[in-house]
PDB file of C-alpha atoms in Angstrom:
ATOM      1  CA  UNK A   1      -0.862   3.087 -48.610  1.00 79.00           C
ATOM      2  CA  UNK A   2      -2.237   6.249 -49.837  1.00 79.00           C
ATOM      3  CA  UNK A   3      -5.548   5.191 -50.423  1.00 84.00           C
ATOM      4  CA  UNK A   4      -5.834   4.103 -46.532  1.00 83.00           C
ATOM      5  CA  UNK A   5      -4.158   7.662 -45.499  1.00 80.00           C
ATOM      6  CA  UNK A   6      -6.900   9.334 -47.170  1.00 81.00           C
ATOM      7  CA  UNK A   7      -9.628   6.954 -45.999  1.00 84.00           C
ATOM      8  CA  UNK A   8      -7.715   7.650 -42.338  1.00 78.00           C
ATOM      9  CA  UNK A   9      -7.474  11.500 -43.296  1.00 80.00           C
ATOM     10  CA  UNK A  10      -3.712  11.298 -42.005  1.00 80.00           C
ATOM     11  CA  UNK A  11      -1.309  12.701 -44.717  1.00 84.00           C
ATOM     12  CA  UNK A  12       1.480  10.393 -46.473  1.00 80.00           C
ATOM     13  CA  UNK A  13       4.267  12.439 -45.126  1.00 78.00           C
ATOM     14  CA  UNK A  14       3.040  11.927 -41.676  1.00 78.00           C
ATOM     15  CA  UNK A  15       2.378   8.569 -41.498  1.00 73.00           C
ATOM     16  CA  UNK A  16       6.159   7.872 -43.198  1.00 74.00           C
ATOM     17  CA  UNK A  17       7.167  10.101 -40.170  1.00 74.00           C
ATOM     18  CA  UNK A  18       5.297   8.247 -37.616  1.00 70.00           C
ATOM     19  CA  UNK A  19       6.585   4.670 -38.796  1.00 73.00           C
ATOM     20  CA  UNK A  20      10.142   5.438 -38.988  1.00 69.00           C
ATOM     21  CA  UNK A  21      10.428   7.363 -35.962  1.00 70.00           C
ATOM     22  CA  UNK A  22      12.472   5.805 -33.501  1.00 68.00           C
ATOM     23  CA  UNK A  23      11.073   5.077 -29.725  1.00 70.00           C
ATOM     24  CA  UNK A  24      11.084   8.101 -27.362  1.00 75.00           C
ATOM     25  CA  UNK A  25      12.671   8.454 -23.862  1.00 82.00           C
ATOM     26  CA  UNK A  26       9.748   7.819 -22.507  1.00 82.00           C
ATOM     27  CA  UNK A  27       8.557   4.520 -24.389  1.00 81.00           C
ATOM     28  CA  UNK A  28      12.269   2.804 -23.681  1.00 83.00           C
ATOM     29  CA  UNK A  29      11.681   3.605 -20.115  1.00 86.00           C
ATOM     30  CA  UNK A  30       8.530   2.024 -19.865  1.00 86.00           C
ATOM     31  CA  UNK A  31       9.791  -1.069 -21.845  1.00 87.00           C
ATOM     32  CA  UNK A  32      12.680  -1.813 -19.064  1.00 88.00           C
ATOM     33  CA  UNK A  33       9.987  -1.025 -15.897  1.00 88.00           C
ATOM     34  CA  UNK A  34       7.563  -3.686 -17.881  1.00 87.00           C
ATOM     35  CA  UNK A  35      10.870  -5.814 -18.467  1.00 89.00           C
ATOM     36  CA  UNK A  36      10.838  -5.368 -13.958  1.00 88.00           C
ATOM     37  CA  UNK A  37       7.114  -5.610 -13.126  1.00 87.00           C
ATOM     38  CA  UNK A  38       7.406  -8.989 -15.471  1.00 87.00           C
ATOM     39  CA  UNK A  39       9.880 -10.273 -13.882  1.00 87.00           C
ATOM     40  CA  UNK A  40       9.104  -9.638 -10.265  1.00 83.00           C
ATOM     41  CA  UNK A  41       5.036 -10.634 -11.067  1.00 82.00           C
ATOM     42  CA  UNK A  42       6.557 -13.797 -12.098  1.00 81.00           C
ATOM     43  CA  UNK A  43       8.866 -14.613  -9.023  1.00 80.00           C
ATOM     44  CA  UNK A  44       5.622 -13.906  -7.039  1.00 77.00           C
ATOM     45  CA  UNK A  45       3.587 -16.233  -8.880  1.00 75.00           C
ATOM     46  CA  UNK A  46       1.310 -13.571 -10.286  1.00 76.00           C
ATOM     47  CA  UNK A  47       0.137 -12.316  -6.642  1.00 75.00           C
ATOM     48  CA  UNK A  48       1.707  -8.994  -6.777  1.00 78.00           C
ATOM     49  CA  UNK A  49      -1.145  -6.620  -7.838  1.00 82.00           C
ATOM     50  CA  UNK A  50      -0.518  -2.509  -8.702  1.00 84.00           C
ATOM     51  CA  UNK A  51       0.069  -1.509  -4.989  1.00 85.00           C
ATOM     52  CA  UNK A  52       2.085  -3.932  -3.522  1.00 82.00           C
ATOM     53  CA  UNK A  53       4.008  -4.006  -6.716  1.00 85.00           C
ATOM     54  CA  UNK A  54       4.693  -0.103  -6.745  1.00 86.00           C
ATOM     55  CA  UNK A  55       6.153  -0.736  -3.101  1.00 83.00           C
ATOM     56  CA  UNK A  56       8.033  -3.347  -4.048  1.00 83.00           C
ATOM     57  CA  UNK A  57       9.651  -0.866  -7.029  1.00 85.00           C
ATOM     58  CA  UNK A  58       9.767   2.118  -4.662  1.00 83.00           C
ATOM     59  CA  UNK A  59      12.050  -0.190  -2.341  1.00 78.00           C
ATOM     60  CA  UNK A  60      14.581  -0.365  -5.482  1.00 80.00           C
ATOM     61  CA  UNK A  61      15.060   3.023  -6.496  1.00 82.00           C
ATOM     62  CA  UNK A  62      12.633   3.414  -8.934  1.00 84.00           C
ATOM     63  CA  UNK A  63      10.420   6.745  -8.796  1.00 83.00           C
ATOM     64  CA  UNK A  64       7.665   5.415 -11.270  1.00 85.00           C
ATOM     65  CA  UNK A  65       3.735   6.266 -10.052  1.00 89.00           C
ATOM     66  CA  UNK A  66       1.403   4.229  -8.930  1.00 88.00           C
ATOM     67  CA  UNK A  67      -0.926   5.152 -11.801  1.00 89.00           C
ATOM     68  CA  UNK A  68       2.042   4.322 -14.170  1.00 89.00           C
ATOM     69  CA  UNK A  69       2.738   0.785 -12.726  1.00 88.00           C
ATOM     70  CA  UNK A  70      -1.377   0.229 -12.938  1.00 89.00           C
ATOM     71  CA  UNK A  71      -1.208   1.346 -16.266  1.00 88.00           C
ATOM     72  CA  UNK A  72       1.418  -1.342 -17.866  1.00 87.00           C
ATOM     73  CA  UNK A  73       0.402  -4.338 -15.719  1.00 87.00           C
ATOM     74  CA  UNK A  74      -3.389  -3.307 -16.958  1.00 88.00           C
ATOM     75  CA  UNK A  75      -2.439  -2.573 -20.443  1.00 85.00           C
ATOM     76  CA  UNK A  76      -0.212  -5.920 -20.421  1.00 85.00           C
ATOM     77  CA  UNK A  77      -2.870  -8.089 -18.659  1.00 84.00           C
ATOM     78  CA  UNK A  78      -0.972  -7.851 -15.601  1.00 82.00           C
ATOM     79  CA  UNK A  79      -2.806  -8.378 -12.626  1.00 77.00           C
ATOM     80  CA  UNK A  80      -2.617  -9.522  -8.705  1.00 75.00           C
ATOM     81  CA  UNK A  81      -4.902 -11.933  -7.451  1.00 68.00           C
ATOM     82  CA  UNK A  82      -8.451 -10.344  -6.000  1.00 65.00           C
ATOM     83  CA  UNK A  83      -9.556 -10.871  -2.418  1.00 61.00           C
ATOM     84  CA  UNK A  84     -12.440 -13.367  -1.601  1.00 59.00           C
ATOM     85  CA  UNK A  85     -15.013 -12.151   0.427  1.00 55.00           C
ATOM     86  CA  UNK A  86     -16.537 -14.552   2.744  1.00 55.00           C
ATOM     87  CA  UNK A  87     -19.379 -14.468   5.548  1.00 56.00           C
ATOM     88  CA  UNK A  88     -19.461 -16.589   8.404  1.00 52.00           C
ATOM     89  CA  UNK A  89     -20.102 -16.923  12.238  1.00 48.00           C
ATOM     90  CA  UNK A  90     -17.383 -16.750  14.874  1.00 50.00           C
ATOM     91  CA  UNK A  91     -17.693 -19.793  17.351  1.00 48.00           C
ATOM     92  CA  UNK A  92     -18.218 -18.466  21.211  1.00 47.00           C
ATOM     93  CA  UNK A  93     -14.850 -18.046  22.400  1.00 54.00           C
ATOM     94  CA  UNK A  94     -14.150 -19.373  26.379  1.00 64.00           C
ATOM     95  CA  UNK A  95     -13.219 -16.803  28.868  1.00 71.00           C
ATOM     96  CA  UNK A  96      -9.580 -16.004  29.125  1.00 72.00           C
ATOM     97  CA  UNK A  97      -7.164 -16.874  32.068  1.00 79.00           C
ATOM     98  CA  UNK A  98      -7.656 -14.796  35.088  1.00 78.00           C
ATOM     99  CA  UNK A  99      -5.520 -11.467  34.894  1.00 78.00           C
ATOM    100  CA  UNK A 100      -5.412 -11.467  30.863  1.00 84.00           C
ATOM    101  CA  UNK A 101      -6.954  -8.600  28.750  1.00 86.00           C
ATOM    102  CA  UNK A 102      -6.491  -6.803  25.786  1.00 86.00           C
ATOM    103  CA  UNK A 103      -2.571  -4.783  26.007  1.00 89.00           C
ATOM    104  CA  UNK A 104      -3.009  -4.387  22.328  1.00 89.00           C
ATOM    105  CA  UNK A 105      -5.941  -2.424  22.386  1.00 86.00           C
ATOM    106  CA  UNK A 106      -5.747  -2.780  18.536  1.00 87.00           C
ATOM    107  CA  UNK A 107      -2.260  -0.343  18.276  1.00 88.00           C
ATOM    108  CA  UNK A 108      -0.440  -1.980  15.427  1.00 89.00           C
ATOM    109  CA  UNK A 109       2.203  -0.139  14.794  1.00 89.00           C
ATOM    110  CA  UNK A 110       5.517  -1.294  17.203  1.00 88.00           C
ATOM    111  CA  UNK A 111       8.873   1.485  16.912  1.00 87.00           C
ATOM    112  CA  UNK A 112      11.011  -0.966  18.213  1.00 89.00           C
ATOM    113  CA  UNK A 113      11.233  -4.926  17.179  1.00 90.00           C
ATOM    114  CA  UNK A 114      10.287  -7.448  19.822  1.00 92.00           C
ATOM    115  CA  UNK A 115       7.742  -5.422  21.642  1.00 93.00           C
ATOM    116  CA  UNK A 116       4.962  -6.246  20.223  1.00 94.00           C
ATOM    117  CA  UNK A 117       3.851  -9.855  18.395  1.00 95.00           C
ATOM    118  CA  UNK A 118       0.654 -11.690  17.491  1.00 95.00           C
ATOM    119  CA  UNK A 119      -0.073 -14.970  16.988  1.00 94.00           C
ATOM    120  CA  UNK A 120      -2.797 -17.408  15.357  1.00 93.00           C
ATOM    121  CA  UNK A 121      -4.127 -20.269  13.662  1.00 94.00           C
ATOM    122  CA  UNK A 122      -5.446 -20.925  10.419  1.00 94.00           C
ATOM    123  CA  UNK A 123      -6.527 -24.064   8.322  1.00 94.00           C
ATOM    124  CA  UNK A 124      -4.965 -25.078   4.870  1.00 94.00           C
ATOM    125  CA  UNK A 125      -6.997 -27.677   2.700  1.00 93.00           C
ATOM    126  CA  UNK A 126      -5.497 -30.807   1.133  1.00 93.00           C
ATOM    127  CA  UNK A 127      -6.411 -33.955  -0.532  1.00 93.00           C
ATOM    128  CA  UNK A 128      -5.175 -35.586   2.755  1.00 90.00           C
ATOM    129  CA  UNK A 129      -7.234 -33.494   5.394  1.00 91.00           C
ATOM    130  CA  UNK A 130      -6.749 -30.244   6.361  1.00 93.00           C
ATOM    131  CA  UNK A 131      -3.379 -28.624   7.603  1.00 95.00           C
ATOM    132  CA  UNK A 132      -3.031 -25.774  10.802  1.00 95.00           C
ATOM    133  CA  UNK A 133      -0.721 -23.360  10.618  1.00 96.00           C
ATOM    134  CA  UNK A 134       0.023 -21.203  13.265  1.00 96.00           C
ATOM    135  CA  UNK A 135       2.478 -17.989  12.988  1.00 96.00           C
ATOM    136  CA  UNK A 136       4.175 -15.221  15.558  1.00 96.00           C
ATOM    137  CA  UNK A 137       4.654 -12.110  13.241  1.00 95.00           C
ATOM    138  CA  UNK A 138       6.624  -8.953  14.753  1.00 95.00           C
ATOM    139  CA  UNK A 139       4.569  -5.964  14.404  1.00 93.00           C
ATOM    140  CA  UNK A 140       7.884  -3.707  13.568  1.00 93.00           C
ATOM    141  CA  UNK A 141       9.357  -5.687  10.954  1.00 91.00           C
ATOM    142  CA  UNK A 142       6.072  -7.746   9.678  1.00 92.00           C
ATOM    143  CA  UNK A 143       8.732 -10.894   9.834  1.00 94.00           C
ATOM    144  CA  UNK A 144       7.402 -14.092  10.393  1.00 96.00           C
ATOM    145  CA  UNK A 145       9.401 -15.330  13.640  1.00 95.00           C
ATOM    146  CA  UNK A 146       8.073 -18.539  14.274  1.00 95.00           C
ATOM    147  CA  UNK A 147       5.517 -21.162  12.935  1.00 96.00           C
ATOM    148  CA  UNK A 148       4.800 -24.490  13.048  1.00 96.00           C
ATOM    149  CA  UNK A 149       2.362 -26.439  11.088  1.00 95.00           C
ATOM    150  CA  UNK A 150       0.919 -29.623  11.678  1.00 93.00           C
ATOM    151  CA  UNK A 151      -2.863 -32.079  10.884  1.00 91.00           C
ATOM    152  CA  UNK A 152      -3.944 -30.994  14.832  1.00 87.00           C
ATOM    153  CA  UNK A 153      -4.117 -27.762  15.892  1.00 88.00           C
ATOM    154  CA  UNK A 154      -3.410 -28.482  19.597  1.00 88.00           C
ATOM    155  CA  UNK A 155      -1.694 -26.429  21.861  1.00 89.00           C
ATOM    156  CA  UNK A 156       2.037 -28.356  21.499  1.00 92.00           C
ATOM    157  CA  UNK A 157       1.380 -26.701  17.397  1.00 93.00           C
ATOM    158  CA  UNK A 158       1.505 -22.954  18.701  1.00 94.00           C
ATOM    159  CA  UNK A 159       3.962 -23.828  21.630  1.00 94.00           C
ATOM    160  CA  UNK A 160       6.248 -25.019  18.833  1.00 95.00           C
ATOM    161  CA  UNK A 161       5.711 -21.507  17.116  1.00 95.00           C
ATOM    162  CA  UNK A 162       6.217 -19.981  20.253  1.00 95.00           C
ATOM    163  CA  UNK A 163       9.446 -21.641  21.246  1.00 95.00           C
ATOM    164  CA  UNK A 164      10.841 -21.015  17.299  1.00 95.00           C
ATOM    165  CA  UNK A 165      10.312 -17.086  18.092  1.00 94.00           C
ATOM    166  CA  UNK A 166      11.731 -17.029  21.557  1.00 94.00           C
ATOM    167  CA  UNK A 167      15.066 -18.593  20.260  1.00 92.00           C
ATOM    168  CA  UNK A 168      15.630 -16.129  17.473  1.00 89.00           C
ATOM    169  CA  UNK A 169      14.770 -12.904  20.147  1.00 88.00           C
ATOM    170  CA  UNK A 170      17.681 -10.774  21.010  1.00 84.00           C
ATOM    171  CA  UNK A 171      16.872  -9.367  24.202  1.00 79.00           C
ATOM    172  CA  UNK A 172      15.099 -10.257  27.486  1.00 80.00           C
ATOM    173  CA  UNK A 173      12.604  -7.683  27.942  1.00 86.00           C
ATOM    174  CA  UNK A 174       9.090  -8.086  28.227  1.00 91.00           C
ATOM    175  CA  UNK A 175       7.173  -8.456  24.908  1.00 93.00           C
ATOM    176  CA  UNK A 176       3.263  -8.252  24.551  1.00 93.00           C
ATOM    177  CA  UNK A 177       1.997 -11.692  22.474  1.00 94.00           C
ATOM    178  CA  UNK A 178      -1.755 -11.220  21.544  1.00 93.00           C
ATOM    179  CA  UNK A 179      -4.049 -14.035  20.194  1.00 90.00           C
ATOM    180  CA  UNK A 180      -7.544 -15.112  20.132  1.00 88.00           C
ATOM    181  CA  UNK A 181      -9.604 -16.476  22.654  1.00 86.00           C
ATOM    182  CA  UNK A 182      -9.004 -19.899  21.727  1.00 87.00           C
ATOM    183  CA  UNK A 183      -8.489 -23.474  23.654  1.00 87.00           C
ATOM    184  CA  UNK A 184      -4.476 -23.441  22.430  1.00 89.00           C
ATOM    185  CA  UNK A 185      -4.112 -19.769  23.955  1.00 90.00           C
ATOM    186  CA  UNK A 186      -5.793 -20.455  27.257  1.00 89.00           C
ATOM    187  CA  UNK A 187      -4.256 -23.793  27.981  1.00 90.00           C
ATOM    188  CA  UNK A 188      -1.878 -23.851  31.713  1.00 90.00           C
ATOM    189  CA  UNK A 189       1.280 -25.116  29.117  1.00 92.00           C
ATOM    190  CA  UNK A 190       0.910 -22.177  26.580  1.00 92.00           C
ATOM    191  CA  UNK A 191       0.415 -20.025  29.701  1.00 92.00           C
ATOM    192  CA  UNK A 192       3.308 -21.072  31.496  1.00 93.00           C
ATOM    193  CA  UNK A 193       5.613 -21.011  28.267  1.00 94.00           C
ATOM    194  CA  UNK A 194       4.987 -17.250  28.456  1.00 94.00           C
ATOM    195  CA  UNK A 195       5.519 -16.308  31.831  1.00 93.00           C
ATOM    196  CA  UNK A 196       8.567 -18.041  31.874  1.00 94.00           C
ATOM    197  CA  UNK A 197       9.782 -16.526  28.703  1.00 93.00           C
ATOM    198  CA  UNK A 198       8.569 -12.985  30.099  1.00 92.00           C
ATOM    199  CA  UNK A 199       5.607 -12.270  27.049  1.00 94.00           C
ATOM    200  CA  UNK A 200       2.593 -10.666  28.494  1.00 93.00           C
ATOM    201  CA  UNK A 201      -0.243 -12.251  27.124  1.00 93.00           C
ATOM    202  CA  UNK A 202      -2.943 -10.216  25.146  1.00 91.00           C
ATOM    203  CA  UNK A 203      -6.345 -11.488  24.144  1.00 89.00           C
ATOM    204  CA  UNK A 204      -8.871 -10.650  21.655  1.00 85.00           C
ATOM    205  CA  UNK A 205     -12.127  -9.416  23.297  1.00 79.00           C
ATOM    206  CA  UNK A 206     -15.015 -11.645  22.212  1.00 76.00           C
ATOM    207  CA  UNK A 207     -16.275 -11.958  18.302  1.00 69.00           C
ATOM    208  CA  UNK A 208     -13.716  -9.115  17.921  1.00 74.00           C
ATOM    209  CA  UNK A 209     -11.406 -10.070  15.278  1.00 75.00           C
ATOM    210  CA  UNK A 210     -10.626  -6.515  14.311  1.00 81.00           C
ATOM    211  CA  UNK A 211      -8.295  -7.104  17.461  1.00 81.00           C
ATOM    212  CA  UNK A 212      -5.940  -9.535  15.805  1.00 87.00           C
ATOM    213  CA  UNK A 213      -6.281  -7.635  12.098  1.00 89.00           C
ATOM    214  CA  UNK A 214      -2.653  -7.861  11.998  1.00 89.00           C
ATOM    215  CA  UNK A 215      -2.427 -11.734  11.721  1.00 91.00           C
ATOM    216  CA  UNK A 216      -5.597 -11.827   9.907  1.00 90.00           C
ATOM    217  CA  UNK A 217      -4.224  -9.475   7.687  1.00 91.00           C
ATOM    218  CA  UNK A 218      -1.365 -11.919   6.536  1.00 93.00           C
ATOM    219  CA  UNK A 219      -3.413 -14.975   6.245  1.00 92.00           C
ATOM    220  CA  UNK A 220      -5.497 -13.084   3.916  1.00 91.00           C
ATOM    221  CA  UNK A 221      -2.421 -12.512   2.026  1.00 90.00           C
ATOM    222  CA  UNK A 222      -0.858 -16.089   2.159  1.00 92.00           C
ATOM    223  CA  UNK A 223      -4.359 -17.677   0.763  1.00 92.00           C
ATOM    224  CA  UNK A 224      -5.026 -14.769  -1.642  1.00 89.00           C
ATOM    225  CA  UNK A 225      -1.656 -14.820  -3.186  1.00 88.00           C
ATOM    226  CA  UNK A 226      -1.034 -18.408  -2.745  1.00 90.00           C
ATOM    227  CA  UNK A 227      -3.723 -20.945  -1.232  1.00 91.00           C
ATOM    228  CA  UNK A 228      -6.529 -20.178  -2.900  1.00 90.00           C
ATOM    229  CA  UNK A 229      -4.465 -20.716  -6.058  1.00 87.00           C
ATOM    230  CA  UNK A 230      -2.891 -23.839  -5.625  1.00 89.00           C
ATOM    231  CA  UNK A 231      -4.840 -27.702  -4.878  1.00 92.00           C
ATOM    232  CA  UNK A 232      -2.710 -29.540  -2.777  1.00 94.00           C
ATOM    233  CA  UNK A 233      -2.239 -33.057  -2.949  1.00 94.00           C
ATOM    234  CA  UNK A 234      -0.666 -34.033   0.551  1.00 94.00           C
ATOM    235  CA  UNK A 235       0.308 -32.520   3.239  1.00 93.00           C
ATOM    236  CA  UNK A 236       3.632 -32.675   2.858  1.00 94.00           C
ATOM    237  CA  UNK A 237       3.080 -30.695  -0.533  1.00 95.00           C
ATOM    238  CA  UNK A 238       1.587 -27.997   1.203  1.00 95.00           C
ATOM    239  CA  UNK A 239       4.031 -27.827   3.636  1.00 95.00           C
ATOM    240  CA  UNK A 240       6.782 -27.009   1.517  1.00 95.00           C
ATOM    241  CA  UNK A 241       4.960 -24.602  -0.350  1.00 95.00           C
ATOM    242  CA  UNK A 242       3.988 -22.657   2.903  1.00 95.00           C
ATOM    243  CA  UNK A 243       7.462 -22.533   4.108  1.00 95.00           C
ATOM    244  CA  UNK A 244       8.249 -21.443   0.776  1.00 94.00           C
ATOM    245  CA  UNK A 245       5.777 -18.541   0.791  1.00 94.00           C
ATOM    246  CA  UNK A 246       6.998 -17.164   4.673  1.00 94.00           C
ATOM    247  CA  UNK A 247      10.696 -17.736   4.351  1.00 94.00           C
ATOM    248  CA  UNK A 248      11.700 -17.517   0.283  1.00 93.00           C
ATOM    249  CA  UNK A 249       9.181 -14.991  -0.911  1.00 91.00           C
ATOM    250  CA  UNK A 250       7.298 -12.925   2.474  1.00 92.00           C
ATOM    251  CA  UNK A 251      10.142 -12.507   4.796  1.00 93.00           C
ATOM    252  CA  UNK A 252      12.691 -11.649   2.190  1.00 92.00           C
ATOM    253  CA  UNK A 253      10.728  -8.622   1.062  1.00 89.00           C
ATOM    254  CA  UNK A 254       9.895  -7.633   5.298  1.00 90.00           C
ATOM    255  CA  UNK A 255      13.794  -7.931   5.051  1.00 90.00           C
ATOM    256  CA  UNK A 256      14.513  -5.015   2.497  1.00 87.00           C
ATOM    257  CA  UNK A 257      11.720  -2.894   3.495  1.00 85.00           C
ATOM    258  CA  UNK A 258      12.765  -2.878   7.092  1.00 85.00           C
ATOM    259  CA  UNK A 259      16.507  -2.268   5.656  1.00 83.00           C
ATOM    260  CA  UNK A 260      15.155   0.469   3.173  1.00 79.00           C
ATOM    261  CA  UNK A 261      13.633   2.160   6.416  1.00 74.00           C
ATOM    262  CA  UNK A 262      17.096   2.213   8.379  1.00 71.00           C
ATOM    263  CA  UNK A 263      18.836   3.839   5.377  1.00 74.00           C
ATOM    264  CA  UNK A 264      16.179   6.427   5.238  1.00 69.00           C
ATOM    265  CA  UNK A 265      16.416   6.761   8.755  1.00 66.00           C
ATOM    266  CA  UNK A 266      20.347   7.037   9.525  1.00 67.00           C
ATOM    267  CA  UNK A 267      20.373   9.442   6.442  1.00 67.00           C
ATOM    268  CA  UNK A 268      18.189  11.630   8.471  1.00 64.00           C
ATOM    269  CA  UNK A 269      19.412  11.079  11.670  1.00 62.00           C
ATOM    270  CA  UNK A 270      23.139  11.655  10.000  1.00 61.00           C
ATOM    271  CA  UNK A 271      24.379  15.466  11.444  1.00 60.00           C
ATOM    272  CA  UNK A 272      25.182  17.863   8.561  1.00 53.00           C
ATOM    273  CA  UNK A 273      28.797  18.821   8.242  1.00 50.00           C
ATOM    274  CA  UNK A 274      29.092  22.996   8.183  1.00 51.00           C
ATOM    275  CA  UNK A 275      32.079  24.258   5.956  1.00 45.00           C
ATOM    276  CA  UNK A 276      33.954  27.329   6.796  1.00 41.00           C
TER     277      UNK A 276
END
């Protein structure tokens, strides 16, 4: 041993030091955030990557950095999964019903829930054929509030996603829906479902799909963090694991953020008490 200290140039003493030293503050509070960041980068099936899992930690108390949380997941070979990038042309969209623009006007961000929602439709592959799935997401909470999935994507698909977000609104007020241009979204039924249900429909303006970036934004997410990672036998396989994805692992965490925001919030809001 003190042949390699020399060949080192570290001294004896300090290298018996070193090796009997017991763990500082610091090292036992890294070892119970890795114990975390294991745990919860195994209930997401490895999808969480540095960001989303610092938000995720931030949402439980915990005041660790970003560049901390990078650090162990990288030193650990921790690591979400990477965005695809893809190319491809946008079919001509038709023209939309008369009366219908663009009430979005791409302003994401709702204060209130059920004022603002979009909708779409996007393709799953299987062994079987392919699979549609078609979501209304609030733009306050980021809550899935309806879906439907099915091997057609007609317009009875997205009515069915419609109607399953309709039943679990609380108020009757009138609520902008924005979509794409497509055959589902400009049929008379989907039209009709809306005006009776008071939802102004929005539409995409044409090879625009910056204007839905909110729905596009979270089927990115489902296929990075879960499609593109999984083969699918049948349909019915897939369609467990989507519902899986949007109401066991998505909404959930929509859930606590959106609570972590009202305790922030009332604390604020909460009037100081003055003593005498």
């Amino acid at each position: 041993m003190r042949l390699m200290c020399r060949c080192l140039k570290v001294s004896p003493s300090g290298y018996y030091e070193w090796s009997g030293r017991s763990a500082s503050p610091r090292q036992l509070d890294n070892e119970r955030l890795l114990t975390r960041i294991r745990a919860m980068h195994e209930d997401s099936r490895g999808a969480l990557g540095a960001p989303r899992m610092h938000e995720d930690l931030a949402e439980e108390g915990e005041t660790a950095s970003l560049n901390r949380v990078a650090r162990l997941m990288a030193k650990n070979g921790l690591q979400g999964w990477p965005r695809k990038k893809r190319r491809g042309q946008r079919a001509d969209p038709g023209l939309p019903p008369p009366g219908v623009s663009n009430l979005l006007e791409r302003d994401f961000d709702a204060l209130e829930p059920e004022t603002k929602w979009v909708t779409d439709i996007t393709e799953i592959a299987t062994d079987e054929g392919k699979l549609y799935l078609c979501v209304v997401i609030d733009l306050f909470s980021k809550l899935v509030i309806g879906w439907s999935m099915h091997h057609r994507q007609d317009r009875q698909m997205v009515m069915r996603a419609v109607e399953m977000a309709i039943w679990q609104r609380q108020g009757g007020w009138s609520v902008i829906l924005h979509s794409d241009r497509g055959s589902q979204f400009r049929s008379s039924d989907y039209q009709r479902l809306l005006t009776k249900n008071t939802l102004l429909c929005s539409m995409s303006a044409p090879g625009h799909c910056g204007d839905n970036a909110a729905c596009e934004g979270f089927f990115g997410m489902l296929k990075r963090e879960r499609v593109h990672r999984t083969k699918y036998a049948t349909l019915d396989i897939a369609k467990a694991d989507l519902f899986n994805y949007i109401e066991r692992f998505h909404n959930p965490r929509m859930r606590r953020r959106v609570a972590k925001q009202d305790q922030k919030f009332s604390a604020l809001s909460k009037p100081s008490v003055e003593t005498g």
